[in-house]
mmCIF file of C-alpha atoms in Angstrom:
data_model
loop_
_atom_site.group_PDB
_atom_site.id
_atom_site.type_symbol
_atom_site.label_atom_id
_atom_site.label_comp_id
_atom_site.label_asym_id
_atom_site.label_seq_id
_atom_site.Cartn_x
_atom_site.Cartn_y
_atom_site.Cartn_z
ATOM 1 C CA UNK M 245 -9.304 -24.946 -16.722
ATOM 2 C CA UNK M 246 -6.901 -27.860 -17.784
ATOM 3 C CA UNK M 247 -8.535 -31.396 -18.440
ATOM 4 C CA UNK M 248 -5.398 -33.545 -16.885
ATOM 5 C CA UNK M 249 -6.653 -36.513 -18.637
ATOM 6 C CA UNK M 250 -6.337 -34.940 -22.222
ATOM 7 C CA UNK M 251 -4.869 -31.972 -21.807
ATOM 8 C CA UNK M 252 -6.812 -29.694 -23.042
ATOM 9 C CA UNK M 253 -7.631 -26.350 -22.147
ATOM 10 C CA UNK M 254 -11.903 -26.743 -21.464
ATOM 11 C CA UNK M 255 -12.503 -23.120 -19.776
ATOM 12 C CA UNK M 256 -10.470 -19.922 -20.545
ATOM 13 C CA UNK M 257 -11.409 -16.698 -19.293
ATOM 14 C CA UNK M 258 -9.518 -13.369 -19.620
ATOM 15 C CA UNK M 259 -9.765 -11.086 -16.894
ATOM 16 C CA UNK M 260 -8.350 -8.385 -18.683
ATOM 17 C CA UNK M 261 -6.882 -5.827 -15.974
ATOM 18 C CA UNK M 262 -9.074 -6.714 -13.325
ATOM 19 C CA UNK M 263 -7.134 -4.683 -10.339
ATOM 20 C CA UNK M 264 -5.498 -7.498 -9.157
ATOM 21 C CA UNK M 265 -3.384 -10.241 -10.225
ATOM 22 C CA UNK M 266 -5.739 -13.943 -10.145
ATOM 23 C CA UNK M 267 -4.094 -16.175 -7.902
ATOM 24 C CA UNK M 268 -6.682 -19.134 -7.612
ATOM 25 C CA UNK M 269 -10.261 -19.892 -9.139
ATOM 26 C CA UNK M 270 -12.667 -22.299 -7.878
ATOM 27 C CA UNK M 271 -16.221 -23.154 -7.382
ATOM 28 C CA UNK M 272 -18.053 -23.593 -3.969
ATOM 29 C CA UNK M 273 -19.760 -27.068 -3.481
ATOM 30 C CA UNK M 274 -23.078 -27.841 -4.723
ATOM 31 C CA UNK M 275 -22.690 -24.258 -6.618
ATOM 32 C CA UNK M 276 -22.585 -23.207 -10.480
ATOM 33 C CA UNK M 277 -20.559 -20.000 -9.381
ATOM 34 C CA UNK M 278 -17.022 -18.974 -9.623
ATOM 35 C CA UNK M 279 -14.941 -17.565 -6.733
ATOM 36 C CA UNK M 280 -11.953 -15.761 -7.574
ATOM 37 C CA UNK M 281 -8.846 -14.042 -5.928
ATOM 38 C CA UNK M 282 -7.362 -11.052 -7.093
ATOM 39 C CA UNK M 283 -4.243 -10.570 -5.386
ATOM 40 C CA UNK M 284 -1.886 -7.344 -4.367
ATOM 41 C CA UNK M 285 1.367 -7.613 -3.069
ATOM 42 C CA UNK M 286 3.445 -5.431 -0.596
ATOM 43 C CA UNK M 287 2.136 -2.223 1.194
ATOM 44 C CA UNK M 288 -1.115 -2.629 -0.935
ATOM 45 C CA UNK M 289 -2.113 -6.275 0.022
ATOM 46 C CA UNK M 290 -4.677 -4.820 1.731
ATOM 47 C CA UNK M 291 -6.320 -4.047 -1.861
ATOM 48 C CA UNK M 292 -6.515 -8.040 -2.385
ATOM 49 C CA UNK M 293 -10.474 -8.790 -3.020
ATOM 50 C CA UNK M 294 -12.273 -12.241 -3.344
ATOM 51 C CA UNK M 295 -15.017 -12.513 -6.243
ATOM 52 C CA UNK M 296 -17.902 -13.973 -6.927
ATOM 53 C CA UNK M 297 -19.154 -14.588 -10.752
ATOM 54 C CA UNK M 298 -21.890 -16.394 -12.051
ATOM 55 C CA UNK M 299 -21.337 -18.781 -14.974
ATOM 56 C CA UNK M 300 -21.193 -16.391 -17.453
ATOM 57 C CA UNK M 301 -18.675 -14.169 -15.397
ATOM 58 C CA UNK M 302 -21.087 -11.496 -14.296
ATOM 59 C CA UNK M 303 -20.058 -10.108 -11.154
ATOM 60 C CA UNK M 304 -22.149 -11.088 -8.554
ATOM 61 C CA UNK M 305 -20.223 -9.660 -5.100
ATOM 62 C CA UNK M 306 -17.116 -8.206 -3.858
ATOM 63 C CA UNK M 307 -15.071 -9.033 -0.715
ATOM 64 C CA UNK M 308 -11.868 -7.990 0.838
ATOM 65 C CA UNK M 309 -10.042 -10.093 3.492
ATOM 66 C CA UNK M 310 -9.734 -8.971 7.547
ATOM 67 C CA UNK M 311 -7.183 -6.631 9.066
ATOM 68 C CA UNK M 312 -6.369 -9.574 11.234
ATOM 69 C CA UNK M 313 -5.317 -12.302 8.646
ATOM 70 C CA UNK M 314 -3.347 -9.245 6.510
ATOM 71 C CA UNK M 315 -0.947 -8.334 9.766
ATOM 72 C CA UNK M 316 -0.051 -12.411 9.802
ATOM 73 C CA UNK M 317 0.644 -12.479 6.024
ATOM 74 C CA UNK M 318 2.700 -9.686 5.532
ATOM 75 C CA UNK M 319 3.519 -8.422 2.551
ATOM 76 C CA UNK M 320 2.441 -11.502 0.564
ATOM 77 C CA UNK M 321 -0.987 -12.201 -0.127
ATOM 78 C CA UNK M 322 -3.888 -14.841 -0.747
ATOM 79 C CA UNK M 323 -2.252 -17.552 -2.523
ATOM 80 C CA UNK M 324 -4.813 -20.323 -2.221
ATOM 81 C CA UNK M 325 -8.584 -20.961 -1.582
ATOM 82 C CA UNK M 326 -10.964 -23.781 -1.581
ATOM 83 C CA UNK M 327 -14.374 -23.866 -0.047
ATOM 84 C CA UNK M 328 -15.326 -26.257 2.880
ATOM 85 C CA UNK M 329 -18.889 -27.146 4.570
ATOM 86 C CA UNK M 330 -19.658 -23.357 3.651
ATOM 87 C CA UNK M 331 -15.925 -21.975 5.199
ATOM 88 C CA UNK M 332 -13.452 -20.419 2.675
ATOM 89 C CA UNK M 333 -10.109 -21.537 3.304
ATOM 90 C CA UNK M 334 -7.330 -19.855 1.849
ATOM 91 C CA UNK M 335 -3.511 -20.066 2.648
ATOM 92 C CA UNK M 336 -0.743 -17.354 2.304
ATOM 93 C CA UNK M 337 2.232 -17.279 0.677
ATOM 94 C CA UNK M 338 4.540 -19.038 2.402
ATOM 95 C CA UNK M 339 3.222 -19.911 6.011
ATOM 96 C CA UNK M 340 2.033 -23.003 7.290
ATOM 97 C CA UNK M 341 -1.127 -22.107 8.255
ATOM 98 C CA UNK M 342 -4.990 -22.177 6.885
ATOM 99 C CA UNK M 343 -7.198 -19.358 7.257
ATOM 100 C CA UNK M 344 -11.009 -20.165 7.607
ATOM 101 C CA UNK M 345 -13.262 -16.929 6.919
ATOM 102 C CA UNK M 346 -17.039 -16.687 6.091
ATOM 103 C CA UNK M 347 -19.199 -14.428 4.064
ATOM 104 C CA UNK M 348 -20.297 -11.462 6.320
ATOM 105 C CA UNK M 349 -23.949 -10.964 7.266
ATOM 106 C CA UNK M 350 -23.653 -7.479 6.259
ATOM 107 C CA UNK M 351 -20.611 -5.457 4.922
ATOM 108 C CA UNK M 352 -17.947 -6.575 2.114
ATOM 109 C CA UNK M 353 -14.896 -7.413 4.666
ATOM 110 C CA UNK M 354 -14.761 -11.727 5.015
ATOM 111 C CA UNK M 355 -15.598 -13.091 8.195
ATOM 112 C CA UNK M 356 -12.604 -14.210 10.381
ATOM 113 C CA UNK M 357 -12.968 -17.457 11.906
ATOM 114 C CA UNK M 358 -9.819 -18.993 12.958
ATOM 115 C CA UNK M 359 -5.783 -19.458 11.461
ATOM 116 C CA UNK M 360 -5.266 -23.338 11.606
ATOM 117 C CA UNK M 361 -1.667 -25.407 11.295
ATOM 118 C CA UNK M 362 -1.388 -26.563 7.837
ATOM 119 C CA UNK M 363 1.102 -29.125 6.823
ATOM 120 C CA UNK M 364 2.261 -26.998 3.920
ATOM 121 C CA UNK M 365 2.620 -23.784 2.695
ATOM 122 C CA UNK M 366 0.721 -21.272 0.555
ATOM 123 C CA UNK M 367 0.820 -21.323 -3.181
ATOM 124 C CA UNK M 368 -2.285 -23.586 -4.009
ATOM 125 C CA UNK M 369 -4.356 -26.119 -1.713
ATOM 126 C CA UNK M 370 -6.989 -28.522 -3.260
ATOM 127 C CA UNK M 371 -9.111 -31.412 -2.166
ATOM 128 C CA UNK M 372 -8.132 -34.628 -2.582
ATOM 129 C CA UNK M 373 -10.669 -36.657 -3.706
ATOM 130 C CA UNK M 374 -10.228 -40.124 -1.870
ATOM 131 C CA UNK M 375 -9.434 -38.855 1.364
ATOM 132 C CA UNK M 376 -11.450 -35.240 1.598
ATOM 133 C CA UNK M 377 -8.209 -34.101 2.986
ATOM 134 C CA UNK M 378 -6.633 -30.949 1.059
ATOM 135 C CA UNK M 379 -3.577 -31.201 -1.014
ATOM 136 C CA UNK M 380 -0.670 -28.666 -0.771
ATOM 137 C CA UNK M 381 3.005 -28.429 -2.281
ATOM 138 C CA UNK M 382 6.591 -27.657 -0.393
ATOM 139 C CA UNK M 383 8.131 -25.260 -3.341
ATOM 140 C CA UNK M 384 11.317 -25.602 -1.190
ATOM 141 C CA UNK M 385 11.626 -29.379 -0.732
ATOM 142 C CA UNK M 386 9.875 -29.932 -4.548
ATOM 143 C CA UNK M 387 7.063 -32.528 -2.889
ATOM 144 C CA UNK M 388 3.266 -32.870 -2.979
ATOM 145 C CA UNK M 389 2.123 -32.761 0.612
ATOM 146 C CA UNK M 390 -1.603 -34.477 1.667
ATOM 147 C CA UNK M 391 -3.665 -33.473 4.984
ATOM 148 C CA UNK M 392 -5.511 -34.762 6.989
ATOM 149 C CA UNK M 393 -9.419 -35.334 6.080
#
């Protein structure tokens, strides 16, 4: 984790070969833990799993993402996440769209809720902290892209 305001690397954690390649890291609100994506690509994006660490990286659970949301990616895969009001919200690769999933009640496959417009693509979403609204980037058009709260 980079400290913008001096630049300096605070948290550094090596995976080592995890199964997957880390696409995004983040905590869940109000929580200590870390939630993180390890990402496959092509005819094995199904193999992409979501995990949950406490603070001193012990594994704590293991999810993979629905059938449904894999058929609308393709063969990309989870390219950005942030928790909201208790929904994970991740985005793809390079669609403009949000998918909200919960934790299942029982099982280790994510919850589908609903694929929302999003006015950006994949490749990293965060909140923005004077409007609540999330934060996305155009690689294509080079801009910084806000949404609505």
């Amino acid at each position: 984790m980079l400290d913008p305001a001096t630049m300096e690397l605070k948290i550094y954690k090596d995976f080592g070969n995890f199964g997957g390649s880390l696409t995004w890291c983040v905590k869940q609100e109000g929580n200590t833990d870390w939630w993180c994506n390890f990402a496959h690509y092509g005819a094995t994006n199904d193999k992409t799993f979501l995990v949950r660490f406490d603070r001193e990286w012990k594994e704590l659970g293991r999810w993979t993402y629905p059938a449904e949301m894999l058929r609308h990616i393709g063969t990309m895969s989870v390219s950005g996440g942030v928790w909201q009001k208790g929904d994970l919200l991740v985005t793809d690769h390079d669609h403009r769209v949000l998918y909200r999933l919960r934790l299942p009640r029982e099982g280790k496959v994510l919850e589908f809720v609903r694929r929302e417009e999003s006015p950006f693509t994949g490749q990293g979403i965060a909140f923005d902290p004077v409007t609540g609204g999330l934060v996305g980037i155009d690689r294509d058009k080079k801009k910084i892209l806000f949404g609505e709260p």
